[in-house]
XYZ file of C-alpha atoms in Angstrom:
284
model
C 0.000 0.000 0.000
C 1.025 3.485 -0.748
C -0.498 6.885 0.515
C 0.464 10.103 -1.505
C -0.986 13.324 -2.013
C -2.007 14.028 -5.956
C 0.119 16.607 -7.639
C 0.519 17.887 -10.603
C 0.439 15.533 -13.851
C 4.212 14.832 -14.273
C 4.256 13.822 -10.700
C 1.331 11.759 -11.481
C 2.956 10.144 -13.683
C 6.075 9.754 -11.644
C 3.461 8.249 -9.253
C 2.260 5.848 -11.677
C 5.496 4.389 -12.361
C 6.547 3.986 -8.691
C 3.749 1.623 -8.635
C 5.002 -0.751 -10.948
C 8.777 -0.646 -9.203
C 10.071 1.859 -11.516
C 11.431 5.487 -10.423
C 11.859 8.628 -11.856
C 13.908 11.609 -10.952
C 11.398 14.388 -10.769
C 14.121 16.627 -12.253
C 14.636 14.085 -15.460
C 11.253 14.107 -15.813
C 10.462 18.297 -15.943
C 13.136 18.162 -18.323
C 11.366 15.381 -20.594
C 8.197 17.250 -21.681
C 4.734 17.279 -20.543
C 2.389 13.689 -20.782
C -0.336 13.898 -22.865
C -4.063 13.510 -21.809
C -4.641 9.684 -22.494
C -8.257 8.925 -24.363
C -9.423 6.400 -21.942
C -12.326 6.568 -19.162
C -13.169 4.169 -16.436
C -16.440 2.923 -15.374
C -18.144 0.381 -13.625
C -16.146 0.622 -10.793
C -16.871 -1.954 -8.350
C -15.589 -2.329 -4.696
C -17.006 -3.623 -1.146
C -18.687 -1.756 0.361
C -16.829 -1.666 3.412
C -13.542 -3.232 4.690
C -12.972 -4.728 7.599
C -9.052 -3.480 8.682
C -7.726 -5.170 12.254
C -4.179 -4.787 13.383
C -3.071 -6.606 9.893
C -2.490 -5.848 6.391
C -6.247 -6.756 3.704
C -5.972 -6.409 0.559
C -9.415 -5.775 -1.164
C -10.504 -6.501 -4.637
C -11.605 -4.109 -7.248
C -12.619 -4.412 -10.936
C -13.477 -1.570 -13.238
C -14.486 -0.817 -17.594
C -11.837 0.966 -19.364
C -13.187 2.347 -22.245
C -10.381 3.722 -24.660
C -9.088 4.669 -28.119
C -8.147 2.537 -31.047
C -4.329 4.157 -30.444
C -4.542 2.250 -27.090
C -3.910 -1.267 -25.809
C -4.680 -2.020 -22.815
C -2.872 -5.340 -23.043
C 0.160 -3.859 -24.204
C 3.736 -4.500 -21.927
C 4.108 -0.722 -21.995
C 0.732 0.078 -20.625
C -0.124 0.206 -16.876
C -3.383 1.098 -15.280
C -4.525 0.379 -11.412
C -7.529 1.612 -9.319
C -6.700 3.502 -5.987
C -8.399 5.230 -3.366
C -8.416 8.832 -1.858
C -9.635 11.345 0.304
C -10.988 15.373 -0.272
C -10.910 16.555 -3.068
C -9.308 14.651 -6.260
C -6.868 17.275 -7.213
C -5.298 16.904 -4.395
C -5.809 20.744 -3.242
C -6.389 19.881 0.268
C -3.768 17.790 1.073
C -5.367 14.496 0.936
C -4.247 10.949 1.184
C -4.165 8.289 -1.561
C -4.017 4.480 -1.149
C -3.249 2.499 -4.189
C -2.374 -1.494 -4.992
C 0.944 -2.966 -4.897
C 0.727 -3.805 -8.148
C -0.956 -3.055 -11.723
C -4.236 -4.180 -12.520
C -5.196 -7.055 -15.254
C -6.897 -6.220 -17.978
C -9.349 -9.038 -20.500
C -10.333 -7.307 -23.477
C -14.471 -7.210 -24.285
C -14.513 -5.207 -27.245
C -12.486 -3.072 -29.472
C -12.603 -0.059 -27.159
C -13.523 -1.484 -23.819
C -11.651 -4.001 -21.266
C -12.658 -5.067 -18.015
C -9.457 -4.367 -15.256
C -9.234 -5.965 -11.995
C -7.305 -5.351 -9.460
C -6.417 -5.422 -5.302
C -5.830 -2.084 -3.320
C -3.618 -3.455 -0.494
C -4.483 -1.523 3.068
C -2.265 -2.077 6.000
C -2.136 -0.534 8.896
C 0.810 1.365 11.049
C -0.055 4.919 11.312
C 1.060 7.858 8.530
C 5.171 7.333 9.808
C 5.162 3.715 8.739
C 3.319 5.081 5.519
C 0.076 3.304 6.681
C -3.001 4.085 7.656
C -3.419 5.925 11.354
C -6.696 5.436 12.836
C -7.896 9.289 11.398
C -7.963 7.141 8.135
C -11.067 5.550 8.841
C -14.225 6.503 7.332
C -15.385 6.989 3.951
C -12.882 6.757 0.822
C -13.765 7.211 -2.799
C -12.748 5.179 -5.537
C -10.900 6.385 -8.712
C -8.455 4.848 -11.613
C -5.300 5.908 -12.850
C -3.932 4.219 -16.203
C -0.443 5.552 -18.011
C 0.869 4.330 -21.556
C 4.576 4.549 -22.484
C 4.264 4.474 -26.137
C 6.813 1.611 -26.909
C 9.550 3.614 -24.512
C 11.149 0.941 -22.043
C 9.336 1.757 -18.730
C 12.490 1.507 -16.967
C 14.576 3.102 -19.335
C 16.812 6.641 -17.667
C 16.007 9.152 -20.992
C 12.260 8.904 -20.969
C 10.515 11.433 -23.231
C 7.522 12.220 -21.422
C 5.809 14.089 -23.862
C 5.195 10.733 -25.806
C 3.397 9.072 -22.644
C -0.199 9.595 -22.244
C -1.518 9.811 -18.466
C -5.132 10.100 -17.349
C -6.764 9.540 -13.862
C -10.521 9.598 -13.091
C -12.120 9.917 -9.576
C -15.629 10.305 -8.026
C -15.773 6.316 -9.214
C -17.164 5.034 -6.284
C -17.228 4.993 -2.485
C -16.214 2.610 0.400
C -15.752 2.919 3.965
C -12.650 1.589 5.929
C -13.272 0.529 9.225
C -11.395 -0.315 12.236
C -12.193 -4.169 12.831
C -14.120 -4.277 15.957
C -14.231 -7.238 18.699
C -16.834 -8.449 20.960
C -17.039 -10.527 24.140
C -19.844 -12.573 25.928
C -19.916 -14.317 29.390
C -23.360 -15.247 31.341
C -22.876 -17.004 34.177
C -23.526 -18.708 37.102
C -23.925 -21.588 35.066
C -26.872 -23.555 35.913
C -28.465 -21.072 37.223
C -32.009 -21.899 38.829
C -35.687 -19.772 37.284
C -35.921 -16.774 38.889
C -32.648 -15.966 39.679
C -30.244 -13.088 38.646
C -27.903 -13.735 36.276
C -24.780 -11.799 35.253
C -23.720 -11.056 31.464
C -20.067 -9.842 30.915
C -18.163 -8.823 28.271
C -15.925 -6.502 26.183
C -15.903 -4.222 22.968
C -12.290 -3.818 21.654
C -11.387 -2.215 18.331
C -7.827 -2.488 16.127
C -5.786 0.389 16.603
C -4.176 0.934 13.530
C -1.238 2.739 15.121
C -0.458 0.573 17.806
C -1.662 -2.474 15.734
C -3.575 -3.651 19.268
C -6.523 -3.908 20.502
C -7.907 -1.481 22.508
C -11.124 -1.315 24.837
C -13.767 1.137 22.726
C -15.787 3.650 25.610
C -19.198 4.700 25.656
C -20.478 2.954 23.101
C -24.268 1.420 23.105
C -24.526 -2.599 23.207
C -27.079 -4.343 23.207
C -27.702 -7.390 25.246
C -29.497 -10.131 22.907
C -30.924 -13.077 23.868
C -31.685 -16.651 21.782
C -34.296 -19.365 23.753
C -32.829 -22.495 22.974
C -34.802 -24.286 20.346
C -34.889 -20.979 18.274
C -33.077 -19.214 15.581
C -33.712 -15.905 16.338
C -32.061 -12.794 18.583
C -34.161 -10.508 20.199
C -32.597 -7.466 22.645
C -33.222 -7.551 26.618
C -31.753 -4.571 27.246
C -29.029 -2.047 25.675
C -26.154 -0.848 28.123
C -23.202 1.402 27.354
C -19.425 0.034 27.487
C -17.045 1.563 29.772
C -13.853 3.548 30.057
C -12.318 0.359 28.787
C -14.817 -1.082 27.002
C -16.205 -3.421 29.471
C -19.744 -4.045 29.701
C -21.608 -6.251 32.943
C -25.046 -6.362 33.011
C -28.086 -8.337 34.880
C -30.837 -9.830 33.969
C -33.780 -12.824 35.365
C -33.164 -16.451 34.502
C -36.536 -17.367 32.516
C -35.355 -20.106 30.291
C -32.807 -22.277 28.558
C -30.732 -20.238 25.718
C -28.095 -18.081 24.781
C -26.711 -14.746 25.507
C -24.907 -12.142 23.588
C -23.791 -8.473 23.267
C -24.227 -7.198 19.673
C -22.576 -3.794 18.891
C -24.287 -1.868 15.347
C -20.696 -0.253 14.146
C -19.902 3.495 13.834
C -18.867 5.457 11.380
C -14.989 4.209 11.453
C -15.485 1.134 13.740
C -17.511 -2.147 11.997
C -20.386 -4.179 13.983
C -19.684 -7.220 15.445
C -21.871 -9.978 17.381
C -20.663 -11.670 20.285
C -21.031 -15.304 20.327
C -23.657 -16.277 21.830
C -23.126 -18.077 25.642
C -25.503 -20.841 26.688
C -27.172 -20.741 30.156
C -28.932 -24.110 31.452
C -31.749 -22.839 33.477
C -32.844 -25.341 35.891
């Protein structure tokens, strides 16, 4: 995974070719000419809808339509595109972040202008100093494409004329929301436990820290305490409590009949919902 911030076109392109292992001296390449605007668009751009990031790296699949030119192949050796993801604004004006794949995407050819590309955006964690994502990263990213075309010039070659490669990026493709993987706990006991009498439900919402890469207890969230009567299939809530300073959560409730009990958290914003598994309690 690599997060940027979009500049202008030549160091677009510069970023383009870092992504297939190749590097180019910014100063070589303002001395090489300008890129030209490549005739290809992207559509169809299809990612999940979320991902689920703990204290690991996840790569996540995307596939995409390039529609292009007859002067372009996307098959060709010297042709490169990938999907990636960002934040803000797509030029880039504000600073923002971009997260792209560690390697090009694959492209099958449909029609004499079109191709379908897939690819894997790779998203590890490790906070913005270990060039990963922090845990300010999570929340909604958008989805754009990026493709480049060398023109029969050897990609890795140290006198590149850049006015012969075309370059074009497209954003505002889709959107998906990274979210720190969440944990969930769930203890009822005294176990039996006779009709009538109290029983005690513990437990414990933890979510990945992406800059520690631990777990970490998530405060004052709302939980709810579900319960399943053996024999059925179905969850229904008791009760809904609120997790503490560390996460913890402890809660009471009547012994009425044979099942299973479990906290069930709904996900934020940055965090993703989890259910407990579910403890039995013999009721006797």
């Amino acid at each position: 995974m690599r997060i940027r911030a979009t500049v202008a076109a030549i160091s677009a392109v510069t970023g383009a070719l870092a992504l297939t292992g190749l590097a180019v001296p910014a100063a070589q390449a303002a001395d090489s000419g300008t890129p030209y605007t490549l005739d290809v668009s992207f559509s169809n751009f299809k990612i999940a809808s979320s991902v689920k990031v703990g204290t690991g790296s996840v790569s996540t699949k995307v596939s995409y339509t390039l529609t292009h030119g007859s002067d372009v192949d996307p098959t060709a050796s010297d042709f490169f595109t990938d999907p990636f993801l960002y934040q803000g604004s797509f030029d880039g004006s504000d600073s923002s972040g971009e997260i792209f794949g560690g390697d090009p995407a694959t492209c099958t050819v449909t029609s004499a202008t079109t191709a379908t590309c897939t690819g894997t955006i790779e998203l590890e964690p490790g906070g913005e100093d270990e060039g990963g994502l922090g845990n300010a990263d999570a929340g909604t990213w958008k989805g754009a494409a990026e493709a480049v075309d060398f023109n029969g010039q050897d990609p890795n070659s140290n006198n590149l004329d850049f006015s012969k490669i075309g370059y074009k990026d497209q954003g505002g493709l889709a959107t998906t929301k990274l979210l720190r993987l969440a944990k969930l706990t769930a203890n009822a006991s005294p176990e039996p436990v006779r009709k009538g009498r109290t029983i005690t439900v513990t437990g414990k919402l933890t979510r990945a820290n992406w800059e520690t890469l631990k777990y970490a207890g998530y405060s004052g969230q709302s939980v709810k305490l579900q319960f399943r009567k053996k024999g059925s299939s179905t969850y229904t809530t008791v009760k809904t409590i609120t997790s503490s300073s560390t996460g913890g959560l402890s809660t009471t409730v009547t012994a009425s009949a044979d099942g299973y009990y479990r906290y069930s958290f709904a996900g934020t914003a940055t965090t993703s919902a989890v259910n407990a598994t579910g403890d039995f309690i013999d009721v006797q």
